[in-house]
Amino acid sequence: MTTRERFPLHLRIFLGLAIGVVVGLLINRFWTPDVWASLSVNNPKAYLAGTAAPENDNASILAGAARLIASTTDFLGKIFVRALRFIAVPIVLFSIIVAVAGLGDPRKLGRLGAKTLGIFALTVLIAVVVASTLATTIRPGDGVDQSTRERLLADASVAGAKTLSGTTAASATSFKDQLLNVLTLNPFDSLARGDMLQVVVTAIILGFGLTLIPKERAKPVIDACDAITSAILELVRLLLRFAPIAVLCLITPVIATLGVDALTALIMYCFAVLLGMAIILFIEYPAVLWFFTRWAYAGTQRVGIARFFRAMAPAQLLAFGSSSSAATLPVTIECCEDRLGVPKDIASFVCPLGTTINMDGTALFQVISVNFLAQLYAVDLSFTDQLTIAALSILVAIGAPGLPSASVVMMVVPLQAVGVPIEGLALVLAVDRLLDMARTVVNVSGDAVAAVVVAASEGRMTDPPTGGESKSS
Ligand code: ASP
């Protein structure tokens, strides 16, 4: 067994987090201004920034070493953040074009298609409402005092990021102007400026345009966009190899500034996300199933919660283990058909489409994470910002492929749109493995819920041929 196999990526990232936390806490606790003074540094801020200051002229060699470590850490962290920014615009553009164009001609989608999109929309809307409510009531990023948070924002070297972002710079203007503003006058300008909202809208429009021309003409373009998306995802995979070091470099200064408060905030954040997932899985989905299979369709097509969970368990477990709804797809389809009683044609239409565009867990995760980081960095979010986060999170969920950690780097989109420093992504990355497993279970279950609802609405749910037990168990 190679070292790489023995220490899979998520363990290495976690190790980066652990070392960063310990070093950060030690710095926070013991590296006081007195320590700097003992190293003949009387203006640490200027010294660390490399600005000339006469009171630091006699700085010792040890102080020089400390500064070198700090600046190297800062440099490595910045490279990683720049790489994320590099990826953000193209991946959003191409993956959303593929997702929208892949729907085909909306006029030809037909009744099943319309019902499927309707139930996808309903469940994801509920998910983002749950997410916004949890994020703004639990407020996982609070509990750090205001002055420390402002210091953190300044350290992120993006102080004033809010005004740098195209979207939020417009907050002073009216809501109507902001709405108008999402429709760019020049898509190339939006791409060059990295205005995420405009890029997303541009991608949707282009994707829609592709559905209007003959299939054979659209196909090469869609294939090219798809290939570029795959290439970028490969780059993301490569980039994630450096995540352990990057997380270490990015997290150390955060913990050094925030101390133990940051850890409490991180635990509260995981709690909020997992609670949100549990609400979707155990309250939203059963309620949707109850409403559509018992009430709306007169009880003839009943699918109870117990039957649903018993039938979907293999797919849910695989989703949990693999963090990939795409890899789970064959088992999802099989569970829907053989164990739930969804007819073959409906399962093999709804599930693949759902794997591509229906990701309630991902949308919930994005909304809570962006709110968490905004709270941590003391970035105030207006109601319009919340709407922007919700809308972009849904679009990221539509665009994200069903692969491990696929959506975490795409969080750059809502973060940038509302002016939250993307350096904070290090914190999210550090705990992403666990949250990814949970959101993939929700994503896969959401597809099965949609398949059942569509089948029930057609009056076509049957008793499962294998009585709820199948070859896959
Ligand atoms: N891993 C998720 C999935 O496969 C996607 C994500 O990263 O949110 O559904």
Short mmCIF file of C-alpha atoms in Angstrom, two decimals, residues 34-335:
data_model
loop_
_atom_site.label_atom_id
_atom_site.label_comp_id
_atom_site.label_asym_id
_atom_site.label_seq_id
_atom_site.Cartn_x
_atom_site.Cartn_y
_atom_site.Cartn_z
CA ASP A 34 6.58 41.22 24.21
CA VAL A 35 8.06 38.31 22.25
CA TRP A 36 8.63 40.63 19.29
CA ALA A 37 10.17 43.21 21.62
CA SER A 38 12.57 40.57 22.96
CA LEU A 39 13.63 40.03 19.32
CA SER A 40 14.15 43.81 18.97
CA VAL A 41 11.06 44.28 16.84
CA ASN A 42 9.04 47.20 18.20
CA ASN A 43 6.64 47.65 15.31
CA PRO A 44 5.63 44.06 14.37
CA LYS A 45 3.03 45.15 11.82
CA ALA A 46 5.52 47.16 9.77
CA TYR A 47 8.13 44.45 10.23
CA LEU A 48 5.86 41.69 8.94
CA ALA A 49 4.74 43.85 6.03
CA GLY A 50 8.41 44.48 5.17
CA THR A 51 8.01 48.26 5.52
CA ALA A 52 11.05 50.17 6.74
CA ALA A 53 10.66 51.39 10.34
CA PRO A 54 13.60 52.72 12.40
CA GLU A 55 12.30 51.03 15.59
CA ASN A 56 12.87 47.63 13.91
CA ASP A 57 16.41 48.34 12.70
CA ASN A 58 18.07 45.98 15.18
CA ALA A 59 15.73 43.01 14.61
CA SER A 60 17.40 39.71 15.49
CA ILE A 61 17.99 36.77 13.12
CA LEU A 62 15.20 34.85 14.84
CA ALA A 63 12.78 37.65 14.00
CA GLY A 64 13.96 37.43 10.39
CA ALA A 65 13.26 33.68 10.37
CA ALA A 66 9.77 34.22 11.80
CA ARG A 67 9.07 36.80 9.12
CA LEU A 68 10.34 34.48 6.41
CA ILE A 69 8.03 31.69 7.59
CA ALA A 70 5.09 34.09 7.78
CA SER A 71 5.67 35.47 4.30
CA THR A 72 6.23 32.03 2.75
CA THR A 73 3.01 30.78 4.32
CA ASP A 74 1.18 33.83 3.06
CA PHE A 75 2.64 33.37 -0.43
CA LEU A 76 1.67 29.68 -0.69
CA GLY A 77 -1.85 30.41 0.56
CA LYS A 78 -2.21 33.20 -1.99
CA ILE A 79 -1.14 30.96 -4.89
CA PHE A 80 -3.88 28.49 -3.95
CA VAL A 81 -6.51 31.21 -3.72
CA ARG A 82 -5.43 32.63 -7.09
CA ALA A 83 -5.71 29.15 -8.62
CA LEU A 84 -9.26 28.90 -7.30
CA ARG A 85 -10.09 32.23 -8.85
CA PHE A 86 -8.54 31.09 -12.11
CA ILE A 87 -10.86 28.10 -12.18
CA ALA A 88 -14.04 29.82 -11.05
CA VAL A 89 -15.06 31.74 -14.18
CA PRO A 90 -14.45 29.04 -16.82
CA ILE A 91 -15.95 26.22 -14.77
CA VAL A 92 -19.11 28.16 -14.09
CA LEU A 93 -19.45 29.29 -17.68
CA PHE A 94 -18.93 25.89 -19.29
CA SER A 95 -20.63 23.65 -16.74
CA ILE A 96 -23.79 25.76 -16.71
CA ILE A 97 -23.89 25.91 -20.52
CA VAL A 98 -23.67 22.08 -20.58
CA ALA A 99 -26.34 21.66 -17.87
CA VAL A 100 -28.84 24.01 -19.54
CA ALA A 101 -28.15 22.87 -23.11
CA GLY A 102 -28.37 19.24 -21.97
CA LEU A 103 -32.03 19.74 -21.13
CA GLY A 104 -32.76 19.79 -24.85
CA ASP A 105 -35.48 21.77 -26.50
CA PRO A 106 -37.74 22.95 -23.67
CA ARG A 107 -40.75 22.73 -25.99
CA LYS A 108 -40.03 19.04 -26.52
CA LEU A 109 -39.38 18.14 -22.91
CA GLY A 110 -43.02 17.28 -22.56
CA ARG A 111 -45.19 16.55 -19.56
CA LEU A 112 -42.71 14.32 -17.74
CA GLY A 113 -39.94 16.85 -18.23
CA ALA A 114 -42.05 19.71 -16.94
CA LYS A 115 -43.14 17.70 -13.90
CA THR A 116 -39.55 16.65 -13.18
CA LEU A 117 -38.23 20.22 -13.40
CA GLY A 118 -41.15 21.39 -11.25
CA ILE A 119 -40.39 18.95 -8.43
CA PHE A 120 -36.64 19.69 -8.66
CA ALA A 121 -37.42 23.40 -8.33
CA LEU A 122 -39.77 22.90 -5.40
CA THR A 123 -37.36 20.78 -3.35
CA VAL A 124 -34.35 23.02 -3.96
CA LEU A 125 -36.32 26.14 -3.06
CA ILE A 126 -37.33 24.58 0.25
CA ALA A 127 -33.69 23.56 0.80
CA VAL A 128 -32.36 27.10 0.36
CA VAL A 129 -35.08 28.53 2.61
CA VAL A 130 -34.13 25.99 5.30
CA ALA A 131 -30.45 26.87 4.75
CA SER A 132 -30.94 30.64 4.98
CA THR A 133 -33.10 30.24 8.10
CA LEU A 134 -30.52 28.03 9.81
CA ALA A 135 -27.59 30.23 8.80
CA THR A 136 -29.23 33.39 10.07
CA THR A 137 -30.61 31.92 13.29
CA ILE A 138 -27.72 29.68 14.39
CA ARG A 139 -25.20 32.21 13.02
CA PRO A 140 -22.27 29.79 13.18
CA GLY A 141 -19.70 32.47 12.29
CA ASP A 142 -20.63 34.69 15.23
CA GLY A 143 -19.17 34.30 18.69
CA VAL A 144 -15.97 35.96 17.58
CA ASP A 145 -15.70 39.52 18.78
CA GLN A 146 -16.12 42.33 16.30
CA SER A 147 -12.61 43.80 16.49
CA THR A 148 -10.99 40.38 15.95
CA ARG A 149 -13.21 39.77 12.95
CA GLU A 150 -12.30 43.12 11.46
CA ARG A 151 -8.64 42.28 11.94
CA LEU A 152 -9.26 39.03 10.10
CA LEU A 153 -10.89 40.87 7.23
CA ALA A 154 -7.89 43.21 7.03
CA ASP A 155 -5.50 40.23 7.16
CA ALA A 156 -7.31 38.62 4.24
CA SER A 157 -5.86 41.53 2.27
CA VAL A 158 -9.22 42.02 0.68
CA ALA A 159 -10.45 44.66 3.07
CA GLY A 160 -13.26 46.41 1.29
CA ALA A 161 -13.82 43.34 -0.87
CA LYS A 162 -17.49 44.10 -0.72
CA THR A 163 -17.01 47.20 -2.79
CA LEU A 164 -14.67 45.41 -5.17
CA SER A 165 -17.34 42.97 -6.22
CA GLY A 166 -19.35 44.03 -9.21
CA THR A 167 -22.62 42.93 -7.68
CA THR A 168 -22.33 44.50 -4.31
CA ALA A 169 -20.88 47.69 -5.62
CA ALA A 170 -24.33 48.12 -7.02
CA SER A 171 -26.01 47.82 -3.60
CA ALA A 172 -26.36 51.55 -3.47
CA THR A 173 -28.51 51.42 -6.58
CA SER A 174 -32.10 50.28 -6.63
CA PHE A 175 -33.23 46.67 -6.73
CA LYS A 176 -34.56 47.25 -10.23
CA ASP A 177 -31.16 48.49 -11.40
CA GLN A 178 -29.47 45.50 -9.85
CA LEU A 179 -31.85 43.19 -11.68
CA LEU A 180 -31.09 45.02 -14.91
CA ASN A 181 -27.42 44.79 -14.09
CA VAL A 182 -27.36 40.97 -14.17
CA LEU A 183 -28.00 41.17 -17.89
CA THR A 184 -24.64 42.28 -19.16
CA LEU A 185 -24.16 44.56 -22.12
CA ASN A 186 -21.04 42.68 -23.08
CA PRO A 187 -20.49 39.07 -21.97
CA PHE A 188 -16.76 39.30 -22.65
CA ASP A 189 -16.50 42.23 -20.31
CA SER A 190 -18.29 40.24 -17.57
CA LEU A 191 -15.95 37.31 -18.10
CA ALA A 192 -12.91 39.56 -17.97
CA ARG A 193 -14.10 41.26 -14.77
CA GLY A 194 -15.22 37.95 -13.29
CA ASP A 195 -18.68 39.29 -12.44
CA MET A 196 -20.14 35.97 -11.38
CA LEU A 197 -23.82 36.85 -11.57
CA GLN A 198 -23.42 38.12 -15.09
CA VAL A 199 -21.32 35.09 -16.06
CA VAL A 200 -24.01 32.73 -14.74
CA VAL A 201 -26.76 34.56 -16.60
CA THR A 202 -24.65 34.60 -19.77
CA ALA A 203 -24.11 30.84 -19.47
CA ILE A 204 -27.84 30.20 -19.02
CA ILE A 205 -28.68 32.31 -22.06
CA LEU A 206 -26.04 30.62 -24.23
CA GLY A 207 -27.13 27.18 -23.03
CA PHE A 208 -30.74 28.06 -23.80
CA GLY A 209 -29.71 29.33 -27.24
CA LEU A 210 -28.10 25.97 -27.95
CA THR A 211 -31.38 24.19 -27.27
CA LEU A 212 -33.03 26.25 -30.00
CA ILE A 213 -30.81 25.17 -32.89
CA PRO A 214 -30.80 21.74 -34.55
CA LYS A 215 -29.27 19.02 -32.36
CA GLU A 216 -26.50 18.12 -34.78
CA ARG A 217 -25.33 21.74 -34.90
CA ALA A 218 -25.46 22.20 -31.14
CA LYS A 219 -23.75 18.92 -30.32
CA PRO A 220 -20.14 19.86 -31.21
CA VAL A 221 -20.41 23.02 -29.09
CA ILE A 222 -21.95 21.18 -26.14
CA ASP A 223 -19.32 18.44 -26.46
CA ALA A 224 -16.56 21.05 -26.50
CA CYS A 225 -17.98 22.77 -23.40
CA ASP A 226 -18.31 19.40 -21.73
CA ALA A 227 -14.71 18.50 -22.55
CA ILE A 228 -13.47 21.84 -21.21
CA THR A 229 -15.48 21.27 -18.02
CA SER A 230 -13.89 17.83 -17.63
CA ALA A 231 -10.43 19.29 -18.22
CA ILE A 232 -11.02 21.97 -15.59
CA LEU A 233 -12.26 19.34 -13.16
CA GLU A 234 -9.03 17.43 -13.71
CA LEU A 235 -7.19 20.64 -12.85
CA VAL A 236 -9.32 20.96 -9.72
CA ARG A 237 -8.33 17.41 -8.78
CA LEU A 238 -4.68 18.31 -9.27
CA LEU A 239 -5.11 21.50 -7.30
CA LEU A 240 -6.74 19.61 -4.45
CA ARG A 241 -3.54 17.60 -4.08
CA PHE A 242 -2.01 20.79 -2.75
CA ALA A 243 -4.97 21.42 -0.49
CA PRO A 244 -3.31 19.95 2.64
CA ILE A 245 -0.44 22.48 2.43
CA ALA A 246 -2.78 25.27 1.33
CA VAL A 247 -5.19 24.59 4.19
CA LEU A 248 -2.27 24.64 6.61
CA CYS A 249 -0.99 27.95 5.21
CA LEU A 250 -4.40 29.60 5.07
CA ILE A 251 -5.71 28.37 8.37
CA THR A 252 -2.69 29.16 10.56
CA PRO A 253 -3.07 32.96 10.31
CA VAL A 254 -6.85 32.70 10.79
CA ILE A 255 -6.49 30.69 14.00
CA ALA A 256 -3.57 32.87 15.11
CA THR A 257 -5.89 35.88 14.83
CA LEU A 258 -9.09 34.33 16.14
CA GLY A 259 -7.80 31.80 18.68
CA VAL A 260 -10.15 29.18 20.09
CA ASP A 261 -13.18 31.16 18.87
CA ALA A 262 -12.46 29.99 15.31
CA LEU A 263 -12.70 26.35 16.32
CA THR A 264 -15.99 26.87 18.09
CA ALA A 265 -17.25 28.65 14.97
CA LEU A 266 -16.11 25.75 12.76
CA ILE A 267 -17.90 23.20 14.93
CA MET A 268 -21.07 25.32 14.90
CA TYR A 269 -20.81 25.56 11.12
CA CYS A 270 -20.61 21.76 10.69
CA PHE A 271 -23.51 21.41 13.10
CA ALA A 272 -25.62 23.89 11.09
CA VAL A 273 -24.89 22.12 7.78
CA LEU A 274 -25.57 18.64 9.15
CA LEU A 275 -28.74 19.82 10.88
CA GLY A 276 -29.89 21.32 7.56
CA MET A 277 -29.20 18.03 5.75
CA ALA A 278 -31.13 16.13 8.42
CA ILE A 279 -34.10 18.50 8.06
CA ILE A 280 -34.18 17.99 4.30
CA LEU A 281 -33.78 14.23 4.52
CA PHE A 282 -36.09 13.49 7.45
CA ILE A 283 -38.66 16.30 7.25
CA GLU A 284 -38.72 17.90 3.80
CA TYR A 285 -38.56 14.71 1.72
CA PRO A 286 -41.05 12.71 3.81
CA ALA A 287 -43.41 15.73 3.69
CA VAL A 288 -43.05 15.98 -0.09
CA LEU A 289 -43.63 12.24 -0.46
CA TRP A 290 -46.64 12.39 1.83
CA PHE A 291 -48.11 15.36 0.02
CA PHE A 292 -47.68 14.03 -3.49
CA THR A 293 -48.16 10.32 -3.05
CA ARG A 294 -50.93 10.28 -0.46
CA TRP A 295 -52.73 13.53 -0.58
CA ALA A 296 -52.39 15.09 -4.02
CA TYR A 297 -52.93 11.78 -5.80
CA ALA A 298 -55.69 10.42 -3.61
CA GLY A 299 -53.71 7.83 -1.74
CA THR A 300 -53.53 5.31 -4.54
CA GLN A 301 -49.81 5.75 -5.03
CA ARG A 302 -48.61 5.72 -1.42
CA VAL A 303 -44.93 5.65 -0.65
CA GLY A 304 -44.28 5.86 3.07
CA ILE A 305 -41.06 7.06 4.64
CA ALA A 306 -40.11 3.59 5.85
CA ARG A 307 -40.53 2.10 2.37
CA PHE A 308 -38.55 4.97 0.86
CA PHE A 309 -35.60 4.68 3.21
CA ARG A 310 -35.55 0.88 3.15
CA ALA A 311 -35.51 0.88 -0.64
CA MET A 312 -32.95 3.65 -1.06
CA ALA A 313 -30.51 2.51 1.64
CA PRO A 314 -27.97 0.92 -0.76
CA ALA A 315 -27.80 4.05 -2.90
CA GLN A 316 -27.61 6.31 0.16
CA LEU A 317 -24.80 4.26 1.67
CA LEU A 318 -22.87 4.27 -1.58
CA ALA A 319 -23.38 8.02 -1.90
CA PHE A 320 -22.10 8.45 1.65
CA GLY A 321 -19.04 6.35 0.97
CA SER A 322 -18.18 7.68 -2.48
CA SER A 323 -19.22 11.35 -2.16
CA SER A 324 -20.25 11.10 -5.79
CA SER A 325 -23.82 11.09 -7.02
CA ALA A 326 -22.57 10.33 -10.55
CA ALA A 327 -20.80 7.17 -9.37
CA THR A 328 -23.91 6.22 -7.40
CA LEU A 329 -26.27 6.73 -10.37
CA PRO A 330 -26.58 3.08 -11.50
CA VAL A 331 -27.46 2.00 -7.97
CA THR A 332 -29.87 4.93 -7.59
CA ILE A 333 -31.73 3.82 -10.72
CA GLU A 334 -31.74 0.21 -9.62
CA CYS A 335 -33.07 1.08 -6.15
#
